[in-house]
Amino acid sequence: MGVPERIAKAVAEGVSGSVVAPAGYGKTETIADIVAGSTGRFLLLTHTLVGVDALKARLKKKGVRLDRFLLDTIAAWSLRYASSFPKTSGLAPIATPQGTEWEVVYKAAGKLVTSRALDTVITSSYAGVLVDEYQDCTKAQHEIIKGLARLLPVYVFGDPLQGIFDFGSETIVNWGADVTPVFPLIDELQTPWRWKTNDGLSQWLVGLRQSLASGAAIDLTRVPACIRVHHVTDAETAQKAERTACGAYTSSDTNRVAIIGAKGSEEQRAALAKRTYAQNVEAISCKSLFKACADIEGSSGPARLAHVIQLLHRCMVGVRPTAFLRRMGEIHSGSKKPKALKPSEMAALRCMAEETLEPVLLLIEEFRRDCRPFRNELLFALRESLKLQLQGHPGTLVDAARDVQERRRHAGRRHGHKIVTSTLLVKGLEYENSVVFLAGSMKKEDVYVALTRASQRMQIVTDNLTFKAV
């Protein structure tokens, strides 16, 4: 592939700048090629551990030695440096920052980088800095990178049309107002490598990008043969379109399907996974997991059993909570005396009688044998949290769940052949097939991310054939 000429020239001359990288245009490959072709040691920064893993795999594939780069998330790098020099950074001791605590970390790291106290350390450690997914930087992170640019050539890669993250009180950079004045545009990647064998989809996505960037509506009446559009007009046609679109492809290791559902609702996506025989992809910050842990640990007796059974009902097909809880209540009270108990019923009775969490784990395992899960990731995380707690974890069950999720964040995740996900969870990933629901007031960034995940075929379900994003 090689590094595009303008980018190679800027790197050779040590001139900082930005590169716009549309989805599927070889950004990760370009970054890896820069490191592979340079003689100095680069600092590589990105936002997620998924991004770290992608870059690490590409660098390994190219045979780049580990001493030629340091690869980390902006968060981890900032915390490590700010914690190592607390007097200069002003950062109080903090083990694992949560939520708004990260903004404090970034401000401390920015203070440290601009203090000049580390100038010699930084310039002797790195020859340059490469930052991935720059459209997702907060302004506090931007200040850190600006501080590094005072000392080293910095090359930031990103795409303003893929800026879909919302960090609450932390303001995201504006590409035109914040990024290009500091890092002038070097180049925009031009080759759609993801669709190199699918010219029809490639050309359609070029037009899509132009329409979204200009604020124009998307004409869904004119699409290539690899895209099928389902126009829905009422609840009945919507249900039919969902069944047809989500069942259009036979999934396998080499023919994966991503169904891209509601961005903001775990429960809506889970319900969609249940209806379409798919697996729901859970966020690391999964609200349902932490609520379940709090509910289970904070209850006992019949109330604890009810929490567990209702959760299983929301995660598996085949759980009948009303009937099961009624029967267990009758057995527990002695009004019904069955001749024999099923293993799930014995575990349920123990849930009501014992304070320990062991019967909860046993009950989940029994239901997994007989029912079809559609939230496997949630069930796995809950089971691991219960095991950790039973092994003597010092905190609460919620604390154990946080530790489990943090391990999963670092270990990475392998999703199934057919998944229901959101633009936030699928960004940066590629699938052979996708099903995209275009409805309501979707932001143009979410529309672009959703429609650029499939490399071969796509189903689009919409109530508007001239769809206009906001």
CSV table of C-alpha atoms in Angstrom, one decimal:
chain,number,residue,atom,x,y,z
A,1,MET,CA,0.0,0.0,0.0
A,2,GLY,CA,2.7,2.5,1.0
A,3,VAL,CA,2.4,5.9,2.6
A,4,PRO,CA,0.7,8.5,0.3
A,5,GLU,CA,3.2,11.0,-1.1
A,6,ARG,CA,2.1,14.2,0.8
A,7,ILE,CA,2.1,12.4,4.1
A,8,ALA,CA,5.5,10.8,3.5
A,9,LYS,CA,6.9,14.2,2.6
A,10,ALA,CA,5.5,15.8,5.8
A,11,VAL,CA,6.9,13.0,8.0
A,12,ALA,CA,10.3,13.2,6.3
A,13,GLU,CA,10.4,17.0,6.9
A,14,GLY,CA,9.1,16.7,10.4
A,15,VAL,CA,6.1,19.0,9.7
A,16,SER,CA,3.1,18.5,12.0
A,17,GLY,CA,-0.4,18.2,10.5
A,18,SER,CA,-3.6,16.4,10.1
A,19,VAL,CA,-4.9,13.6,7.8
A,20,VAL,CA,-8.6,13.1,7.1
A,21,ALA,CA,-9.3,9.4,6.8
A,22,PRO,CA,-12.7,8.3,5.6
A,23,ALA,CA,-14.0,5.0,6.9
A,24,GLY,CA,-12.4,2.0,5.1
A,25,TYR,CA,-9.7,4.1,3.4
A,26,GLY,CA,-6.6,2.4,5.1
A,27,LYS,CA,-5.9,4.7,8.1
A,28,THR,CA,-4.6,1.9,10.3
A,29,GLU,CA,-2.4,0.6,7.4
A,30,THR,CA,-1.0,4.1,6.7
A,31,ILE,CA,-0.1,4.7,10.4
A,32,ALA,CA,1.6,1.3,10.5
A,33,ASP,CA,3.5,2.1,7.3
A,34,ILE,CA,4.8,5.4,8.7
A,35,VAL,CA,6.2,3.6,11.7
A,36,ALA,CA,7.6,0.8,9.6
A,37,GLY,CA,9.4,3.1,7.2
A,38,SER,CA,10.9,5.5,9.8
A,39,THR,CA,14.1,5.2,11.7
A,40,GLY,CA,13.0,6.9,15.0
A,41,ARG,CA,10.7,5.7,17.8
A,42,PHE,CA,7.1,6.9,17.6
A,43,LEU,CA,4.5,7.5,20.3
A,44,LEU,CA,1.2,6.1,19.0
A,45,LEU,CA,-1.9,7.2,20.8
A,46,THR,CA,-5.5,6.3,20.3
A,47,HIS,CA,-8.8,6.2,22.3
A,48,THR,CA,-9.8,2.6,22.8
A,49,LEU,CA,-8.1,-0.7,23.5
A,50,VAL,CA,-9.8,-2.0,20.4
A,51,GLY,CA,-7.8,0.6,18.5
A,52,VAL,CA,-4.7,-0.3,20.3
A,53,ASP,CA,-5.2,-4.0,19.4
A,54,ALA,CA,-5.8,-3.1,15.7
A,55,LEU,CA,-2.6,-1.1,15.5
A,56,LYS,CA,-0.6,-3.6,17.4
A,57,ALA,CA,-1.7,-6.4,15.0
A,58,ARG,CA,-0.9,-4.4,11.9
A,59,LEU,CA,2.5,-3.4,13.2
A,60,LYS,CA,3.2,-7.0,14.1
A,61,LYS,CA,2.2,-8.2,10.7
A,62,LYS,CA,4.7,-5.7,9.2
A,63,GLY,CA,7.5,-7.0,11.4
A,64,VAL,CA,8.0,-3.7,13.2
A,65,ARG,CA,10.2,-4.2,16.3
A,66,LEU,CA,8.6,-3.3,19.7
A,67,ASP,CA,11.4,-0.8,20.5
A,68,ARG,CA,10.3,1.3,17.5
A,69,PHE,CA,7.1,2.5,19.1
A,70,LEU,CA,5.1,2.9,22.3
A,71,LEU,CA,1.4,2.3,21.7
A,72,ASP,CA,-1.2,3.3,24.3
A,73,THR,CA,-4.5,5.0,24.8
A,74,ILE,CA,-4.5,8.7,25.5
A,75,ALA,CA,-6.1,7.9,28.8
A,76,ALA,CA,-3.6,5.4,30.0
A,77,TRP,CA,-0.6,7.5,28.8
A,78,SER,CA,-1.9,10.6,30.5
A,79,LEU,CA,-2.6,8.8,33.8
A,80,ARG,CA,0.8,7.1,33.8
A,81,TYR,CA,2.7,10.4,33.3
A,82,ALA,CA,0.6,12.6,35.5
A,83,SER,CA,0.7,10.0,38.3
A,84,SER,CA,4.5,9.7,38.0
A,85,PHE,CA,5.1,13.4,38.5
A,86,PRO,CA,2.3,14.4,40.9
A,87,LYS,CA,4.0,17.6,42.2
A,88,THR,CA,4.3,19.1,38.7
A,89,SER,CA,1.0,17.7,37.4
A,90,GLY,CA,-1.0,18.4,40.6
A,91,LEU,CA,-2.8,15.1,40.3
A,92,ALA,CA,-3.8,13.5,43.6
A,93,PRO,CA,-3.3,9.7,44.0
A,94,ILE,CA,-6.0,7.9,41.9
A,95,ALA,CA,-6.0,4.2,41.0
A,96,THR,CA,-8.7,3.7,38.5
A,97,PRO,CA,-10.4,7.0,37.4
A,98,GLN,CA,-14.1,6.9,36.8
A,99,GLY,CA,-16.4,9.2,34.8
A,100,THR,CA,-15.5,12.9,35.3
A,101,GLU,CA,-12.3,12.0,37.1
A,102,TRP,CA,-10.7,11.5,33.7
A,103,GLU,CA,-11.1,15.1,32.9
A,104,VAL,CA,-9.0,15.9,36.0
A,105,VAL,CA,-6.4,13.4,34.8
A,106,TYR,CA,-6.2,15.1,31.3
A,107,LYS,CA,-5.9,18.5,32.8
A,108,ALA,CA,-3.1,17.3,35.0
A,109,ALA,CA,-1.3,15.7,32.1
A,110,GLY,CA,-1.7,18.8,30.0
A,111,LYS,CA,-0.2,20.9,32.8
A,112,LEU,CA,2.7,18.5,33.0
A,113,VAL,CA,3.4,18.5,29.3
A,114,THR,CA,3.3,22.3,29.0
A,115,SER,CA,5.4,22.8,32.2
A,116,ARG,CA,8.7,22.1,30.3
A,117,ALA,CA,9.7,19.8,33.2
A,118,LEU,CA,9.5,16.8,30.9
A,119,ASP,CA,10.9,18.3,27.7
A,120,THR,CA,14.2,16.3,27.8
A,121,VAL,CA,12.4,13.1,28.7
A,122,ILE,CA,9.9,13.4,25.9
A,123,THR,CA,12.4,14.5,23.2
A,124,SER,CA,14.8,11.7,24.1
A,125,SER,CA,12.1,9.1,24.1
A,126,TYR,CA,10.3,9.8,20.9
A,127,ALA,CA,11.0,11.1,17.4
A,128,GLY,CA,7.3,11.9,16.7
A,129,VAL,CA,3.7,11.3,17.7
A,130,LEU,CA,0.9,9.7,15.7
A,131,VAL,CA,-2.6,10.1,17.1
A,132,ASP,CA,-5.5,8.0,15.8
A,133,GLU,CA,-9.3,8.8,15.8
A,134,TYR,CA,-8.6,12.5,16.5
A,135,GLN,CA,-12.2,13.5,15.9
A,136,ASP,CA,-13.0,11.8,19.3
A,137,CYS,CA,-10.5,13.9,21.3
A,138,THR,CA,-11.9,16.1,24.0
A,139,LYS,CA,-10.5,19.6,24.3
A,140,ALA,CA,-8.6,18.6,27.4
A,141,GLN,CA,-6.9,15.8,25.4
A,142,HIS,CA,-6.3,18.2,22.6
A,143,GLU,CA,-4.3,20.4,25.0
A,144,ILE,CA,-2.1,17.5,25.8
A,145,ILE,CA,-1.4,16.8,22.1
A,146,LYS,CA,-0.8,20.5,21.4
A,147,GLY,CA,1.8,20.4,24.3
A,148,LEU,CA,3.6,17.4,22.6
A,149,ALA,CA,3.6,19.3,19.3
A,150,ARG,CA,5.7,22.0,21.0
A,151,LEU,CA,8.4,19.4,21.2
A,152,LEU,CA,7.9,16.9,18.5
A,153,PRO,CA,6.3,16.6,15.0
A,154,VAL,CA,2.7,15.4,15.6
A,155,TYR,CA,0.5,13.7,12.9
A,156,VAL,CA,-3.2,13.4,13.8
A,157,PHE,CA,-5.5,11.1,11.9
A,158,GLY,CA,-9.3,11.3,12.0
A,159,ASP,CA,-12.6,12.0,10.2
A,160,PRO,CA,-15.0,14.7,11.4
A,161,LEU,CA,-17.8,12.6,9.8
A,162,GLN,CA,-17.1,9.8,12.3
A,163,GLY,CA,-17.3,11.9,15.4
A,164,ILE,CA,-20.1,10.0,17.2
A,165,PHE,CA,-18.9,9.9,20.8
A,166,ASP,CA,-20.4,12.1,23.6
A,167,PHE,CA,-18.4,12.4,26.8
A,168,GLY,CA,-21.0,14.4,28.7
A,169,SER,CA,-19.4,17.5,30.2
A,170,GLU,CA,-16.2,17.0,28.3
A,171,THR,CA,-16.3,19.0,25.1
A,172,ILE,CA,-15.2,17.2,21.9
A,173,VAL,CA,-12.9,19.1,19.5
A,174,ASN,CA,-14.3,20.8,16.4
A,175,TRP,CA,-12.3,19.8,13.4
A,176,GLY,CA,-12.4,23.1,11.6
A,177,ALA,CA,-12.2,25.4,14.7
A,178,ASP,CA,-9.8,23.4,16.9
A,179,VAL,CA,-7.8,20.9,14.9
A,180,THR,CA,-6.8,22.3,11.6
A,181,PRO,CA,-5.6,25.7,13.0
A,182,VAL,CA,-3.0,23.7,15.1
A,183,PHE,CA,-2.5,20.8,12.7
A,184,PRO,CA,-3.0,22.0,9.1
A,185,LEU,CA,-4.4,19.5,6.6
A,186,ILE,CA,-1.6,17.4,5.0
A,187,ASP,CA,-3.8,15.1,2.9
A,188,GLU,CA,-7.1,13.2,2.7
A,189,LEU,CA,-6.8,9.4,2.1
A,190,GLN,CA,-8.2,8.6,-1.4
A,191,THR,CA,-8.4,4.8,-1.8
A,192,PRO,CA,-11.4,2.9,-0.4
A,193,TRP,CA,-9.5,-0.3,0.4
A,194,ARG,CA,-12.4,-1.9,2.3
A,195,TRP,CA,-14.4,-2.0,-1.0
A,196,LYS,CA,-11.5,-2.7,-3.4
A,197,THR,CA,-13.5,-5.7,-4.8
A,198,ASN,CA,-16.9,-4.0,-4.6
A,199,ASP,CA,-16.9,-1.0,-6.9
A,200,GLY,CA,-20.6,-0.5,-6.8
A,201,LEU,CA,-20.8,-0.1,-3.1
A,202,SER,CA,-17.5,1.9,-3.1
A,203,GLN,CA,-18.9,4.5,-5.5
A,204,TRP,CA,-22.2,4.8,-3.7
A,205,LEU,CA,-20.5,5.5,-0.4
A,206,VAL,CA,-18.4,8.2,-2.0
A,207,GLY,CA,-21.7,9.9,-3.0
A,208,LEU,CA,-23.1,9.2,0.4
A,209,ARG,CA,-20.2,11.0,2.1
A,210,GLN,CA,-20.7,14.0,-0.2
A,211,SER,CA,-24.4,14.2,0.5
A,212,LEU,CA,-23.9,13.9,4.3
A,213,ALA,CA,-21.1,16.5,4.3
A,214,SER,CA,-23.2,19.0,2.4
A,215,GLY,CA,-26.4,18.4,4.4
A,216,ALA,CA,-28.3,16.9,1.4
A,217,ALA,CA,-30.8,14.1,1.6
A,218,ILE,CA,-29.7,10.5,0.7
A,219,ASP,CA,-31.6,9.2,-2.3
A,220,LEU,CA,-32.3,5.5,-1.4
A,221,THR,CA,-34.2,4.9,-4.6
A,222,ARG,CA,-30.9,4.6,-6.4
A,223,VAL,CA,-28.6,2.1,-4.8
A,224,PRO,CA,-26.2,-0.6,-6.2
A,225,ALA,CA,-27.3,-4.2,-6.5
A,226,CYS,CA,-25.5,-5.2,-3.3
A,227,ILE,CA,-27.9,-3.0,-1.3
A,228,ARG,CA,-31.6,-3.8,-0.7
A,229,VAL,CA,-33.8,-1.1,0.7
A,230,HIS,CA,-37.0,-1.9,2.7
A,231,HIS,CA,-39.4,1.0,2.8
A,232,VAL,CA,-41.7,0.8,5.8
A,233,THR,CA,-45.0,2.7,6.1
A,234,ASP,CA,-46.6,1.3,9.2
A,235,ALA,CA,-46.1,-1.2,12.1
A,236,GLU,CA,-47.0,-4.2,9.9
A,237,THR,CA,-44.6,-3.4,7.1
A,238,ALA,CA,-41.9,-2.5,9.7
A,239,GLN,CA,-42.2,-5.9,11.3
A,240,LYS,CA,-42.1,-7.7,7.9
A,241,ALA,CA,-39.1,-5.6,6.9
A,242,GLU,CA,-37.2,-6.4,10.1
A,243,ARG,CA,-37.8,-10.1,9.7
A,244,THR,CA,-36.7,-10.1,6.0
A,245,ALA,CA,-33.7,-7.8,6.4
A,246,CYS,CA,-32.3,-9.5,9.5
A,247,GLY,CA,-32.9,-12.9,8.1
A,248,ALA,CA,-31.4,-12.2,4.6
A,249,TYR,CA,-28.0,-13.7,5.3
A,250,THR,CA,-26.8,-17.0,6.6
A,251,SER,CA,-24.0,-16.1,9.0
A,252,SER,CA,-20.7,-17.8,9.5
A,253,ASP,CA,-17.1,-17.0,10.3
A,254,THR,CA,-16.6,-15.7,6.8
A,255,ASN,CA,-20.0,-14.2,6.4
A,256,ARG,CA,-20.7,-12.2,9.5
A,257,VAL,CA,-23.8,-10.0,10.0
A,258,ALA,CA,-23.9,-6.8,12.0
A,259,ILE,CA,-27.4,-5.5,12.7
A,260,ILE,CA,-27.0,-1.8,13.8
A,261,GLY,CA,-29.8,-0.8,16.1
A,262,ALA,CA,-30.6,2.0,18.5
A,263,LYS,CA,-27.6,4.0,19.7
A,264,GLY,CA,-28.9,4.9,23.1
A,265,SER,CA,-31.0,2.0,24.4
A,266,GLU,CA,-29.5,-1.3,25.7
A,267,GLU,CA,-33.0,-2.8,26.1
A,268,GLN,CA,-34.2,-1.9,22.6
A,269,ARG,CA,-31.1,-3.5,21.1
A,270,ALA,CA,-31.5,-6.6,23.3
A,271,ALA,CA,-35.2,-6.9,22.2
A,272,LEU,CA,-34.0,-6.7,18.6
A,273,ALA,CA,-31.4,-9.5,19.2
A,274,LYS,CA,-34.1,-11.7,20.8
A,275,ARG,CA,-36.4,-11.3,17.8
A,276,THR,CA,-33.7,-11.8,15.2
A,277,TYR,CA,-31.8,-14.8,16.7
A,278,ALA,CA,-28.7,-12.7,17.2
A,279,GLN,CA,-26.4,-11.9,20.0
A,280,ASN,CA,-26.5,-8.4,21.6
A,281,VAL,CA,-23.2,-6.6,22.0
A,282,GLU,CA,-22.9,-5.0,25.4
A,283,ALA,CA,-21.1,-1.9,26.3
A,284,ILE,CA,-18.3,-2.2,28.9
A,285,SER,CA,-20.3,0.2,31.0
A,286,CYS,CA,-23.4,-2.1,30.6
A,287,LYS,CA,-26.1,-0.5,32.9
A,288,SER,CA,-28.1,-3.8,33.0
A,289,LEU,CA,-25.1,-5.6,34.4
A,290,PHE,CA,-24.4,-3.2,37.2
A,291,LYS,CA,-28.1,-2.8,38.1
A,292,ALA,CA,-28.4,-6.6,38.3
A,293,CYS,CA,-25.4,-6.9,40.6
A,294,ALA,CA,-26.8,-4.2,42.9
A,295,ASP,CA,-30.3,-5.8,42.9
A,296,ILE,CA,-29.0,-9.3,43.6
A,297,GLU,CA,-26.6,-8.3,46.4
A,298,GLY,CA,-29.0,-5.9,48.0
A,299,SER,CA,-31.9,-8.4,48.3
A,300,SER,CA,-32.5,-11.8,49.8
A,301,GLY,CA,-35.2,-14.5,49.9
A,302,PRO,CA,-38.0,-14.4,47.3
A,303,ALA,CA,-37.0,-10.9,46.3
A,304,ARG,CA,-33.5,-12.1,45.3
A,305,LEU,CA,-34.9,-14.9,43.3
A,306,ALA,CA,-37.3,-12.6,41.5
A,307,HIS,CA,-34.4,-10.3,40.5
A,308,VAL,CA,-32.5,-13.2,39.1
A,309,ILE,CA,-35.4,-14.7,37.2
A,310,GLN,CA,-36.5,-11.4,35.7
A,311,LEU,CA,-32.9,-10.8,34.6
A,312,LEU,CA,-32.7,-14.2,32.9
A,313,HIS,CA,-36.0,-13.4,31.2
A,314,ARG,CA,-34.4,-10.3,29.7
A,315,CYS,CA,-31.4,-12.3,28.5
A,316,MET,CA,-32.8,-15.7,27.3
A,317,VAL,CA,-35.7,-17.1,25.3
A,318,GLY,CA,-37.6,-19.7,27.2
A,319,VAL,CA,-37.7,-18.2,30.7
A,320,ARG,CA,-41.3,-17.9,32.0
A,321,PRO,CA,-40.9,-15.6,35.0
A,322,THR,CA,-44.5,-15.4,36.2
A,323,ALA,CA,-45.1,-19.2,36.1
A,324,PHE,CA,-41.7,-20.1,37.6
A,325,LEU,CA,-41.9,-17.6,40.5
A,326,ARG,CA,-45.5,-18.6,41.3
A,327,ARG,CA,-44.5,-22.3,41.5
A,328,MET,CA,-41.4,-21.6,43.6
A,329,GLY,CA,-43.4,-19.4,45.9
A,330,GLU,CA,-45.9,-22.3,46.4
A,331,ILE,CA,-43.1,-24.8,47.0
A,332,HIS,CA,-41.3,-22.4,49.3
A,333,SER,CA,-44.4,-21.8,51.4
A,334,GLY,CA,-45.3,-25.5,51.6
A,335,SER,CA,-48.6,-25.2,49.8
A,336,LYS,CA,-47.3,-27.4,47.0
A,337,LYS,CA,-45.2,-30.5,47.6
A,338,PRO,CA,-43.9,-31.9,44.3
A,339,LYS,CA,-42.6,-35.5,44.2
A,340,ALA,CA,-39.3,-34.4,42.6
A,341,LEU,CA,-37.6,-31.1,42.0
A,342,LYS,CA,-35.8,-30.1,38.8
A,343,PRO,CA,-32.2,-28.9,39.2
A,344,SER,CA,-33.3,-25.3,38.5
A,345,GLU,CA,-36.0,-25.5,41.2
A,346,MET,CA,-33.5,-26.8,43.8
A,347,ALA,CA,-31.2,-23.9,42.9
A,348,ALA,CA,-34.1,-21.5,43.2
A,349,LEU,CA,-35.0,-22.8,46.7
A,350,ARG,CA,-31.4,-22.3,47.8
A,351,CYS,CA,-31.5,-18.7,46.4
A,352,MET,CA,-34.4,-18.0,48.7
A,353,ALA,CA,-33.0,-19.8,51.7
A,354,GLU,CA,-29.3,-18.8,51.7
A,355,GLU,CA,-27.4,-15.5,51.9
A,356,THR,CA,-24.5,-16.8,49.8
A,357,LEU,CA,-24.3,-16.0,46.1
A,358,GLU,CA,-23.5,-19.6,45.1
A,359,PRO,CA,-27.1,-20.6,44.4
A,360,VAL,CA,-27.5,-17.6,42.1
A,361,LEU,CA,-24.6,-18.9,40.0
A,362,LEU,CA,-26.0,-22.4,39.9
A,363,LEU,CA,-29.5,-21.1,38.9
A,364,ILE,CA,-28.0,-19.2,36.0
A,365,GLU,CA,-26.1,-22.3,34.8
A,366,GLU,CA,-29.2,-24.4,34.9
A,367,PHE,CA,-31.3,-22.0,32.8
A,368,ARG,CA,-28.4,-21.7,30.3
A,369,ARG,CA,-28.7,-25.4,29.6
A,370,ASP,CA,-32.4,-25.3,28.6
A,371,CYS,CA,-32.9,-21.8,27.2
A,372,ARG,CA,-31.5,-19.7,24.2
A,373,PRO,CA,-29.4,-16.7,25.4
A,374,PHE,CA,-29.4,-13.6,23.3
A,375,ARG,CA,-27.4,-11.5,25.8
A,376,ASN,CA,-24.4,-13.9,26.3
A,377,GLU,CA,-22.0,-11.1,27.0
A,378,LEU,CA,-24.1,-9.9,29.9
A,379,LEU,CA,-24.6,-13.4,31.3
A,380,PHE,CA,-20.9,-14.1,31.0
A,381,ALA,CA,-19.9,-10.9,32.9
A,382,LEU,CA,-22.5,-11.6,35.6
A,383,ARG,CA,-21.3,-15.2,36.0
A,384,GLU,CA,-17.6,-14.1,36.2
A,385,SER,CA,-18.6,-11.4,38.8
A,386,LEU,CA,-20.3,-13.9,40.9
A,387,LYS,CA,-17.4,-16.3,40.7
A,388,LEU,CA,-15.0,-13.5,41.7
A,389,GLN,CA,-17.1,-12.5,44.6
A,390,LEU,CA,-17.3,-16.2,45.8
A,391,GLN,CA,-13.5,-16.4,45.6
A,392,GLY,CA,-13.2,-13.6,48.2
A,393,HIS,CA,-13.2,-10.3,46.2
A,394,PRO,CA,-12.8,-7.5,48.8
A,395,GLY,CA,-15.5,-5.2,47.4
A,396,THR,CA,-19.2,-5.5,46.5
A,397,LEU,CA,-20.6,-7.5,43.7
A,398,VAL,CA,-20.8,-4.2,41.7
A,399,ASP,CA,-17.1,-3.7,42.4
A,400,ALA,CA,-16.4,-7.2,41.1
A,401,ALA,CA,-18.4,-6.5,38.0
A,402,ARG,CA,-16.3,-3.4,37.3
A,403,ASP,CA,-13.1,-5.4,37.7
A,404,VAL,CA,-14.5,-8.1,35.3
A,405,GLN,CA,-15.4,-5.5,32.7
A,406,GLU,CA,-12.1,-3.8,33.0
A,407,ARG,CA,-10.3,-7.1,32.3
A,408,ARG,CA,-12.6,-7.6,29.3
A,409,ARG,CA,-11.7,-4.2,28.1
A,410,HIS,CA,-8.0,-5.1,28.1
A,411,ALA,CA,-8.4,-8.6,26.8
A,412,GLY,CA,-10.6,-7.7,23.9
A,413,ARG,CA,-13.8,-9.4,22.7
A,414,ARG,CA,-14.7,-11.8,20.0
A,415,HIS,CA,-18.2,-11.3,18.8
A,416,GLY,CA,-20.5,-13.9,17.2
A,417,HIS,CA,-21.4,-14.4,13.6
A,418,LYS,CA,-24.6,-12.4,13.9
A,419,ILE,CA,-24.8,-9.5,16.3
A,420,VAL,CA,-27.0,-6.6,17.2
A,421,THR,CA,-24.9,-3.5,18.0
A,422,SER,CA,-24.9,0.3,17.9
A,423,THR,CA,-22.7,2.8,16.0
A,424,LEU,CA,-20.8,3.5,19.2
A,425,LEU,CA,-19.9,-0.2,19.6
A,426,VAL,CA,-19.3,-1.1,15.9
A,427,LYS,CA,-17.2,2.0,15.0
A,428,GLY,CA,-13.9,0.9,13.5
A,429,LEU,CA,-15.0,-2.6,12.8
A,430,GLU,CA,-15.8,-4.3,9.5
A,431,TYR,CA,-18.4,-7.0,8.6
A,432,GLU,CA,-19.2,-8.8,5.4
A,433,ASN,CA,-22.9,-7.9,5.8
A,434,SER,CA,-24.9,-5.3,7.7
A,435,VAL,CA,-28.5,-4.4,8.4
A,436,VAL,CA,-29.0,-0.7,9.0
A,437,PHE,CA,-32.2,1.0,10.4
A,438,LEU,CA,-32.5,4.6,9.3
A,439,ALA,CA,-35.2,6.3,11.1
A,440,GLY,CA,-36.0,9.3,13.2
A,441,SER,CA,-33.5,12.1,13.8
A,442,MET,CA,-30.2,10.3,13.3
A,443,LYS,CA,-27.0,12.4,13.2
A,444,LYS,CA,-25.1,12.4,10.0
A,445,GLU,CA,-22.1,11.0,11.8
A,446,ASP,CA,-24.1,8.0,13.0
A,447,VAL,CA,-25.6,7.4,9.5
A,448,TYR,CA,-22.1,7.5,8.0
A,449,VAL,CA,-20.6,5.0,10.5
A,450,ALA,CA,-23.6,2.7,10.2
A,451,LEU,CA,-23.5,2.6,6.4
A,452,THR,CA,-19.8,2.0,6.1
A,453,ARG,CA,-19.5,-1.2,8.2
A,454,ALA,CA,-20.3,-3.7,5.4
A,455,SER,CA,-17.7,-4.7,2.9
A,456,GLN,CA,-20.0,-6.8,0.6
A,457,ARG,CA,-23.8,-6.5,1.2
A,458,MET,CA,-26.3,-4.3,3.0
A,459,GLN,CA,-30.0,-4.2,4.0
A,460,ILE,CA,-31.4,-0.8,4.8
A,461,VAL,CA,-34.7,-0.4,6.6
A,462,THR,CA,-36.2,3.1,6.5
A,463,ASP,CA,-39.5,5.0,6.6
A,464,ASN,CA,-38.1,7.7,4.2
A,465,LEU,CA,-36.6,7.0,0.8
A,466,THR,CA,-35.0,10.5,0.7
A,467,PHE,CA,-33.5,10.2,4.2
A,468,LYS,CA,-32.0,13.4,5.6
A,469,ALA,CA,-29.7,13.2,8.6
A,470,VAL,CA,-29.5,16.0,11.1
